[in-house]
XYZ file of N, CA and C in Angstrom:
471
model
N -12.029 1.366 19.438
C -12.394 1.656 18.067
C -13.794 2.267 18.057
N -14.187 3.269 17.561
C -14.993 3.897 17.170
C -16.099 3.230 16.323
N -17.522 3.415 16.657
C -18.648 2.734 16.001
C -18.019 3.151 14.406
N -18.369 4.198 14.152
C -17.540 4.270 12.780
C -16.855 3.627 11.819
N -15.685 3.372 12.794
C -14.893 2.845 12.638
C -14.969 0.903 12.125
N -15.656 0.924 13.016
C -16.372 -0.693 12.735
C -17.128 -0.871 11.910
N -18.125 -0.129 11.145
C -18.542 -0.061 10.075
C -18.129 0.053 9.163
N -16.963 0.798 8.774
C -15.780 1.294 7.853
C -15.524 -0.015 7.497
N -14.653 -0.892 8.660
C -13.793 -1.610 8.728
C -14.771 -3.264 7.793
N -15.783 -2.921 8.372
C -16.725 -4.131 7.801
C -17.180 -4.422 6.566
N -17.121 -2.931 5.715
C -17.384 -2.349 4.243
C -16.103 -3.162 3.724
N -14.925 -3.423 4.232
C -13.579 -3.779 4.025
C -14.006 -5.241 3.488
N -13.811 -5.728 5.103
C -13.959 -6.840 5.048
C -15.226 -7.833 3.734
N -16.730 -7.131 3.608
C -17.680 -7.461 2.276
C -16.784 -7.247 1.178
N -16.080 -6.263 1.194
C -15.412 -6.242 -0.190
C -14.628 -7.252 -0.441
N -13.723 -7.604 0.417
C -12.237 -8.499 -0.057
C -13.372 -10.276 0.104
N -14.191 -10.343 0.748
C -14.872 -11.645 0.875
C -15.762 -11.918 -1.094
N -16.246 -10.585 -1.537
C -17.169 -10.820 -2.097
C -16.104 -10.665 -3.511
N -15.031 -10.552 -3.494
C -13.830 -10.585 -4.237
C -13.492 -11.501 -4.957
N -13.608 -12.537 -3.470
C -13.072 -13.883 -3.985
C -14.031 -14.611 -4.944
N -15.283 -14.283 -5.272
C -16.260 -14.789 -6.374
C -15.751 -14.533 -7.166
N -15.377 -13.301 -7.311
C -15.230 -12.429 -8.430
C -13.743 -12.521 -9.431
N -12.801 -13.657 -8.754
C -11.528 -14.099 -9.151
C -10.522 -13.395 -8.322
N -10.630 -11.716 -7.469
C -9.627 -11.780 -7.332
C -9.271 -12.201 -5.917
N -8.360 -11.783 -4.982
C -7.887 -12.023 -3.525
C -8.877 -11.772 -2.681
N -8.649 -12.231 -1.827
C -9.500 -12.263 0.110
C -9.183 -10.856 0.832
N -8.950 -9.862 -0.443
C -8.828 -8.753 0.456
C -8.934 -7.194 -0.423
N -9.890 -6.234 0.667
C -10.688 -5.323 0.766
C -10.334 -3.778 1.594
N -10.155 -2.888 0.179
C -9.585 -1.788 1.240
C -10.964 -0.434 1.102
N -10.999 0.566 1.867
C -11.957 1.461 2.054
C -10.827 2.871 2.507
N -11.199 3.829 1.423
C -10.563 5.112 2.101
C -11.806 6.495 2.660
N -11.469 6.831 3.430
C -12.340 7.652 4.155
C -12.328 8.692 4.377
N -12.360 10.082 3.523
C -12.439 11.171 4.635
C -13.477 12.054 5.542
N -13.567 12.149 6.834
C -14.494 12.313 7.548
C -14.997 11.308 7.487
N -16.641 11.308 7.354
C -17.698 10.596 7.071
C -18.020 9.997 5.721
N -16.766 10.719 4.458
C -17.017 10.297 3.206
C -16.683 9.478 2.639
N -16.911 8.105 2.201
C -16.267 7.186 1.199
C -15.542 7.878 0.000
N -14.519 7.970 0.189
C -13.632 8.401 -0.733
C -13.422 7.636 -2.057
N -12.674 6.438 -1.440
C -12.543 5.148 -2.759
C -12.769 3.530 -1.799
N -12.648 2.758 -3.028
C -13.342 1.229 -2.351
C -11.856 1.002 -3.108
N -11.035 -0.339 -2.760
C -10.087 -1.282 -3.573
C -10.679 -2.549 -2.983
N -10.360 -3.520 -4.402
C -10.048 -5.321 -4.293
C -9.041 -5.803 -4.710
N -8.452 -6.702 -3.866
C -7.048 -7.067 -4.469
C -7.393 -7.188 -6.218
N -7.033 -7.192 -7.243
C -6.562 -7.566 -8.195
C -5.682 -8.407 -8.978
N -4.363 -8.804 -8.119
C -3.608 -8.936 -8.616
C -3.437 -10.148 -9.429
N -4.347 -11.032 -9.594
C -4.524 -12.277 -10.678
C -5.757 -12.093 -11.881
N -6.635 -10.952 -11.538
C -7.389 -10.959 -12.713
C -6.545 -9.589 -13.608
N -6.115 -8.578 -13.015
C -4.763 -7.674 -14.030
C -3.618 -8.008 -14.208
N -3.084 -9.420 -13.325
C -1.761 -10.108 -14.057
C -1.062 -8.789 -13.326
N -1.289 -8.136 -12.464
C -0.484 -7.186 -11.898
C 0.007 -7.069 -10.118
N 1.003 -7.524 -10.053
C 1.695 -8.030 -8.931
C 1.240 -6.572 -7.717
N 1.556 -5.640 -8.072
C 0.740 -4.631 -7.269
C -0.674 -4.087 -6.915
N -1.500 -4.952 -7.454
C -2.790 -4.654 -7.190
C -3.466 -4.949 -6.168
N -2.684 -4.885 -4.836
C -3.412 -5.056 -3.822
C -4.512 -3.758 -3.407
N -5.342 -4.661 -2.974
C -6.313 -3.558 -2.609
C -6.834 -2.421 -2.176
N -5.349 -2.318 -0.589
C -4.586 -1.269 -0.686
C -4.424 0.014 -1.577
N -3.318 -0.462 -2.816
C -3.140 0.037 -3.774
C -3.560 0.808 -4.492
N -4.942 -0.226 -4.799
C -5.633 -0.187 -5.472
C -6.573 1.470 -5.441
N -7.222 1.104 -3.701
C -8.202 1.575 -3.143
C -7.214 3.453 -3.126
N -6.048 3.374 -3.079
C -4.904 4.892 -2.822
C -5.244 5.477 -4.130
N -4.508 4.606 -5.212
C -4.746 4.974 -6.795
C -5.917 5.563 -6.919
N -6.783 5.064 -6.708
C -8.941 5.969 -6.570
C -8.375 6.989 -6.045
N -8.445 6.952 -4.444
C -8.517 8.442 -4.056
C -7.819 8.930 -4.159
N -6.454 8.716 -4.652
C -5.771 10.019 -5.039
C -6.447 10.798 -6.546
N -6.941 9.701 -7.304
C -7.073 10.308 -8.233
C -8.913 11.566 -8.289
N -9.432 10.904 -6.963
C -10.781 11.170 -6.841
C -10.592 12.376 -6.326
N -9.398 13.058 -5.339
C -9.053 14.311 -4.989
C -8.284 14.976 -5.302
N -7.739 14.531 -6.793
C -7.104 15.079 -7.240
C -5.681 15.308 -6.739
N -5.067 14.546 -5.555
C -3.798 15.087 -5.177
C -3.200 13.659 -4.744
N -2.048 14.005 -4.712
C -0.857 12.549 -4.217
C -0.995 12.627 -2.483
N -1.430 13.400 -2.360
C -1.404 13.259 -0.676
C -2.924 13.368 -0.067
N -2.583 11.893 0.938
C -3.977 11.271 1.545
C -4.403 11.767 2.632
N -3.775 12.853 3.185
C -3.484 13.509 4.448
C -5.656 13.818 4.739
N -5.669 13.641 6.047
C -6.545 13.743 6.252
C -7.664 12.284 6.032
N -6.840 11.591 5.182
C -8.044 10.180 5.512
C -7.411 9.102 6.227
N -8.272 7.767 6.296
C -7.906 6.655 7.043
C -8.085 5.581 5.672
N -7.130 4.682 5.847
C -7.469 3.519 5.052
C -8.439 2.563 6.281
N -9.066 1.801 5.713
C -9.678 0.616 6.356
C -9.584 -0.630 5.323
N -8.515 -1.716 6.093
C -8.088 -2.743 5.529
C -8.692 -4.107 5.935
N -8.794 -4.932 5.181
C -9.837 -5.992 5.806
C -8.222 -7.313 6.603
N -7.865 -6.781 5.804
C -6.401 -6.964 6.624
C -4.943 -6.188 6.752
N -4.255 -6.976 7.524
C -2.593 -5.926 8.141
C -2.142 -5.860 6.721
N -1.938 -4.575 6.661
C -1.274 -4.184 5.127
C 0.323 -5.043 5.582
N 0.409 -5.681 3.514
C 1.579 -6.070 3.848
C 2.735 -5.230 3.725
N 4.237 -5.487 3.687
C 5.125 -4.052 3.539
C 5.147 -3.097 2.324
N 4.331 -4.054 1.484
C 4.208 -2.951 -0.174
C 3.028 -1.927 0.231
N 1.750 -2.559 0.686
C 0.892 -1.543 1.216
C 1.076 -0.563 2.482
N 1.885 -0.923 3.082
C 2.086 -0.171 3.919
C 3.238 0.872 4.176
N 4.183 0.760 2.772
C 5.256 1.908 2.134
C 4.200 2.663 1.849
N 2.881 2.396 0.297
C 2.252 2.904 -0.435
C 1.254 3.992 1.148
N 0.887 2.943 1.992
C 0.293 4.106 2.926
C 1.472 5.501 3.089
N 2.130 5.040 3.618
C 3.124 5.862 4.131
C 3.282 7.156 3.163
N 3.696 6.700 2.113
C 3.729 7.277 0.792
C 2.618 8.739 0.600
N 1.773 8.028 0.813
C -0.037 8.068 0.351
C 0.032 9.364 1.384
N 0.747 9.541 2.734
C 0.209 10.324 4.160
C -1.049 9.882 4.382
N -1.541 9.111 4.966
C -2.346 8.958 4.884
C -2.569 9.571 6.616
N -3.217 9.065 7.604
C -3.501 9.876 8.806
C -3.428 8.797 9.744
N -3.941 7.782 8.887
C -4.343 6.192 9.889
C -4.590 5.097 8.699
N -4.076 3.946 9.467
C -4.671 2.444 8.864
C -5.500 1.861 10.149
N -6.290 1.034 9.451
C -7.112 0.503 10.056
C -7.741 -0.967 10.136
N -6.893 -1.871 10.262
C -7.131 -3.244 9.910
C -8.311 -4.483 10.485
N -8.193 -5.446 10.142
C -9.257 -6.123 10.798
C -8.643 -7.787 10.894
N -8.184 -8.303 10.177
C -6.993 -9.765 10.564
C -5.835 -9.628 10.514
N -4.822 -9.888 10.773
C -3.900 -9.765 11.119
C -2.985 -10.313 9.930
N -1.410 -10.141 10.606
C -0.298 -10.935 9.178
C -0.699 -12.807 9.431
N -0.552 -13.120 11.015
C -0.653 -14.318 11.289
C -2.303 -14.846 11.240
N -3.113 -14.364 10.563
C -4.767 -14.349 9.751
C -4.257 -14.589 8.672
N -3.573 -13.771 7.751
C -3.473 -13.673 6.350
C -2.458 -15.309 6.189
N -1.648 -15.968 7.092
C -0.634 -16.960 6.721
C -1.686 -17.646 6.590
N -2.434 -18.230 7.684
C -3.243 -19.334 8.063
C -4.063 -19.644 6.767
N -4.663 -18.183 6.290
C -5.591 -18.118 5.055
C -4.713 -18.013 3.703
N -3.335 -18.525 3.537
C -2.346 -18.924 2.403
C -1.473 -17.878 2.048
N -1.419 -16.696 2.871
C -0.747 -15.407 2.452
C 0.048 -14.939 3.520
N 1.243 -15.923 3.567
C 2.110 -15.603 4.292
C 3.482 -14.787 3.778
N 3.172 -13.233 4.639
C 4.321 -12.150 4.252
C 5.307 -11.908 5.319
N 4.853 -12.783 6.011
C 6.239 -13.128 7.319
C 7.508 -13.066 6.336
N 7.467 -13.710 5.209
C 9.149 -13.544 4.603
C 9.774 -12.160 4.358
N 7.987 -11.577 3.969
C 9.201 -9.893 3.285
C 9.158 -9.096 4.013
N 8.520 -9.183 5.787
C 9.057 -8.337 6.997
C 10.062 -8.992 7.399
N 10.495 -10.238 7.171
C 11.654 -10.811 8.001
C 13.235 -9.952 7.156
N 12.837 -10.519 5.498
C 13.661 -9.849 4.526
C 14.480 -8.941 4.959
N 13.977 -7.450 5.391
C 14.375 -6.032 5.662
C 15.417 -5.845 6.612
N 15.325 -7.088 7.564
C 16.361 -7.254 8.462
C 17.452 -7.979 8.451
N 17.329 -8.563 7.044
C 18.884 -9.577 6.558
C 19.557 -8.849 5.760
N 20.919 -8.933 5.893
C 21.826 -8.297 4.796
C 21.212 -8.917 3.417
N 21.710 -7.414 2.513
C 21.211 -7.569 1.205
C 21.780 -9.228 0.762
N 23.258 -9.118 0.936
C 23.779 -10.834 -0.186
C 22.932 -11.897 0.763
N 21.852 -12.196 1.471
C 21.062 -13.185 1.638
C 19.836 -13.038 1.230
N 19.853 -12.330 0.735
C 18.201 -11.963 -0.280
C 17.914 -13.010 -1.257
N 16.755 -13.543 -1.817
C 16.967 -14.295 -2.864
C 17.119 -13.312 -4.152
N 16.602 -12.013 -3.745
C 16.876 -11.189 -5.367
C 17.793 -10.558 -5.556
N 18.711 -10.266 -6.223
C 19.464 -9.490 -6.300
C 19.586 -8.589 -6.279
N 20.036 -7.342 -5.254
C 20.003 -5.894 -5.554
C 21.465 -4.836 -5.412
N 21.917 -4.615 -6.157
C 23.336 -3.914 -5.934
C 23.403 -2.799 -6.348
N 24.013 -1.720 -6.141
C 24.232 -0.569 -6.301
C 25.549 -0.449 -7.484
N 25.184 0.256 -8.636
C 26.662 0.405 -9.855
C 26.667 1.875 -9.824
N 27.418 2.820 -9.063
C 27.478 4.119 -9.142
C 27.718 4.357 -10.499
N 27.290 5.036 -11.465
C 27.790 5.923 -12.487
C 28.196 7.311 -12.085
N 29.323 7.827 -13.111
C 29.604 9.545 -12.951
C 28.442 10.725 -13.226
N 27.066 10.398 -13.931
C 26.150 11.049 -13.989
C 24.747 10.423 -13.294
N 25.497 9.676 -12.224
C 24.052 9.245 -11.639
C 23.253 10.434 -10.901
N 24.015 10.845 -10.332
C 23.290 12.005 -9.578
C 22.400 13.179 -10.571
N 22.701 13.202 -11.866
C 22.525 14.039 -12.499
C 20.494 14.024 -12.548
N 20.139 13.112 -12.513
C 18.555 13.762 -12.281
C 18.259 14.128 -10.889
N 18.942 13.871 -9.375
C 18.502 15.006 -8.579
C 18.983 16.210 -8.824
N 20.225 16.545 -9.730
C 20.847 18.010 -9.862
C 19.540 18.732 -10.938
N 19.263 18.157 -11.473
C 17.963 18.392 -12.142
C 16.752 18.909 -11.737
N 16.656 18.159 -10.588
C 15.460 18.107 -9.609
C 15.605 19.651 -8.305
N 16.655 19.036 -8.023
C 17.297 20.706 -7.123
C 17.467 21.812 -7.911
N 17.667 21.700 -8.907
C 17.449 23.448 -10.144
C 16.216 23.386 -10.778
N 15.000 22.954 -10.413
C 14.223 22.834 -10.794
C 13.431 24.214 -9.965
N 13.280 25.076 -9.873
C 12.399 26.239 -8.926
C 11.388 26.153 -8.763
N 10.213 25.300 -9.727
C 8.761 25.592 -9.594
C 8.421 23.948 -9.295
N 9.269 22.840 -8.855
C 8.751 21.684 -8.289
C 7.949 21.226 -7.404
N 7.562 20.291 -7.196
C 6.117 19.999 -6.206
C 7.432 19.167 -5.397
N 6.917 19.831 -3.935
C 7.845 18.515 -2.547
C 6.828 17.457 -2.743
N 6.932 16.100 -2.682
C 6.570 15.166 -2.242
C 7.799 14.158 -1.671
């Protein structure tokens, strides 16, 4: 890891620590391009009552909106921990270039945030899920990608 890099990563870590005063979670994200602080995130998700506000999230939502574009291409997240699978779709999502963590999933259990269930989840058939998810084809379901494919002047994402 890159001196950089460890500094990045440490900006993370003050954030999600100095969080927890502040009501919300034990965790701290940093986006970067080059040498530039792009955006800072803190978990949220008990002082906005909003189940997605991980810091992660949080910290993508900024810089996308700080560069104006849906794609992160060209930066690094720095996470004060292992993104869980929602943050780490949203990276994916995001393009981002790199993540960059600093405790781990088996850090985050020990410290009460155990997401061992919703990587285990992905690998059980859907009818053992506790939530329900099923597929009801309709005859015009398809009809908003036919929408989307005659669309000529659309953005790929």
């Amino acid at each position: 890891m890159a001196a950089d890099d460890a500094t990045w990563l440490a900006h993370a870590v003050d954030l999600a620590t100095a969080n927890v005063e502040h009501g919300g979670g034990p965790f701290g994200a940093v986006i970067v391009r080059g040498d530039e602080l792009v955006s800072s995130g803190q978990n949220r998700v008990t002082p906005d009552l909003d189940p997605t506000a991980h810091a992660e999230v949080v910290a993508i939502r900024s810089a996308c909106s700080v560069l104006g574009d849906f794609s992160l291409a060209g930066c690094t997240l720095f996470a004060s921990c292992e993104p869980c699978p929602l943050c780490l779709s949203a990276s994916l999502w995001a393009r981002l270039d790199r993540v960059v963590y600093a405790a781990d999933r088996d850090d985050a259990a020990r410290g009460g945030f155990d997401d061992r269930a919703f990587y285990d989840l992905f690998s059980k058939p859907r009818s053992e899920w506790p939530m329900r998810v099923a597929a009801h084809p309709l005859p015009d379901g398809f009809a908003p990608f036919d929408a989307w494919l005659a669309k000529s002047d659309r953005i790929a994402y």
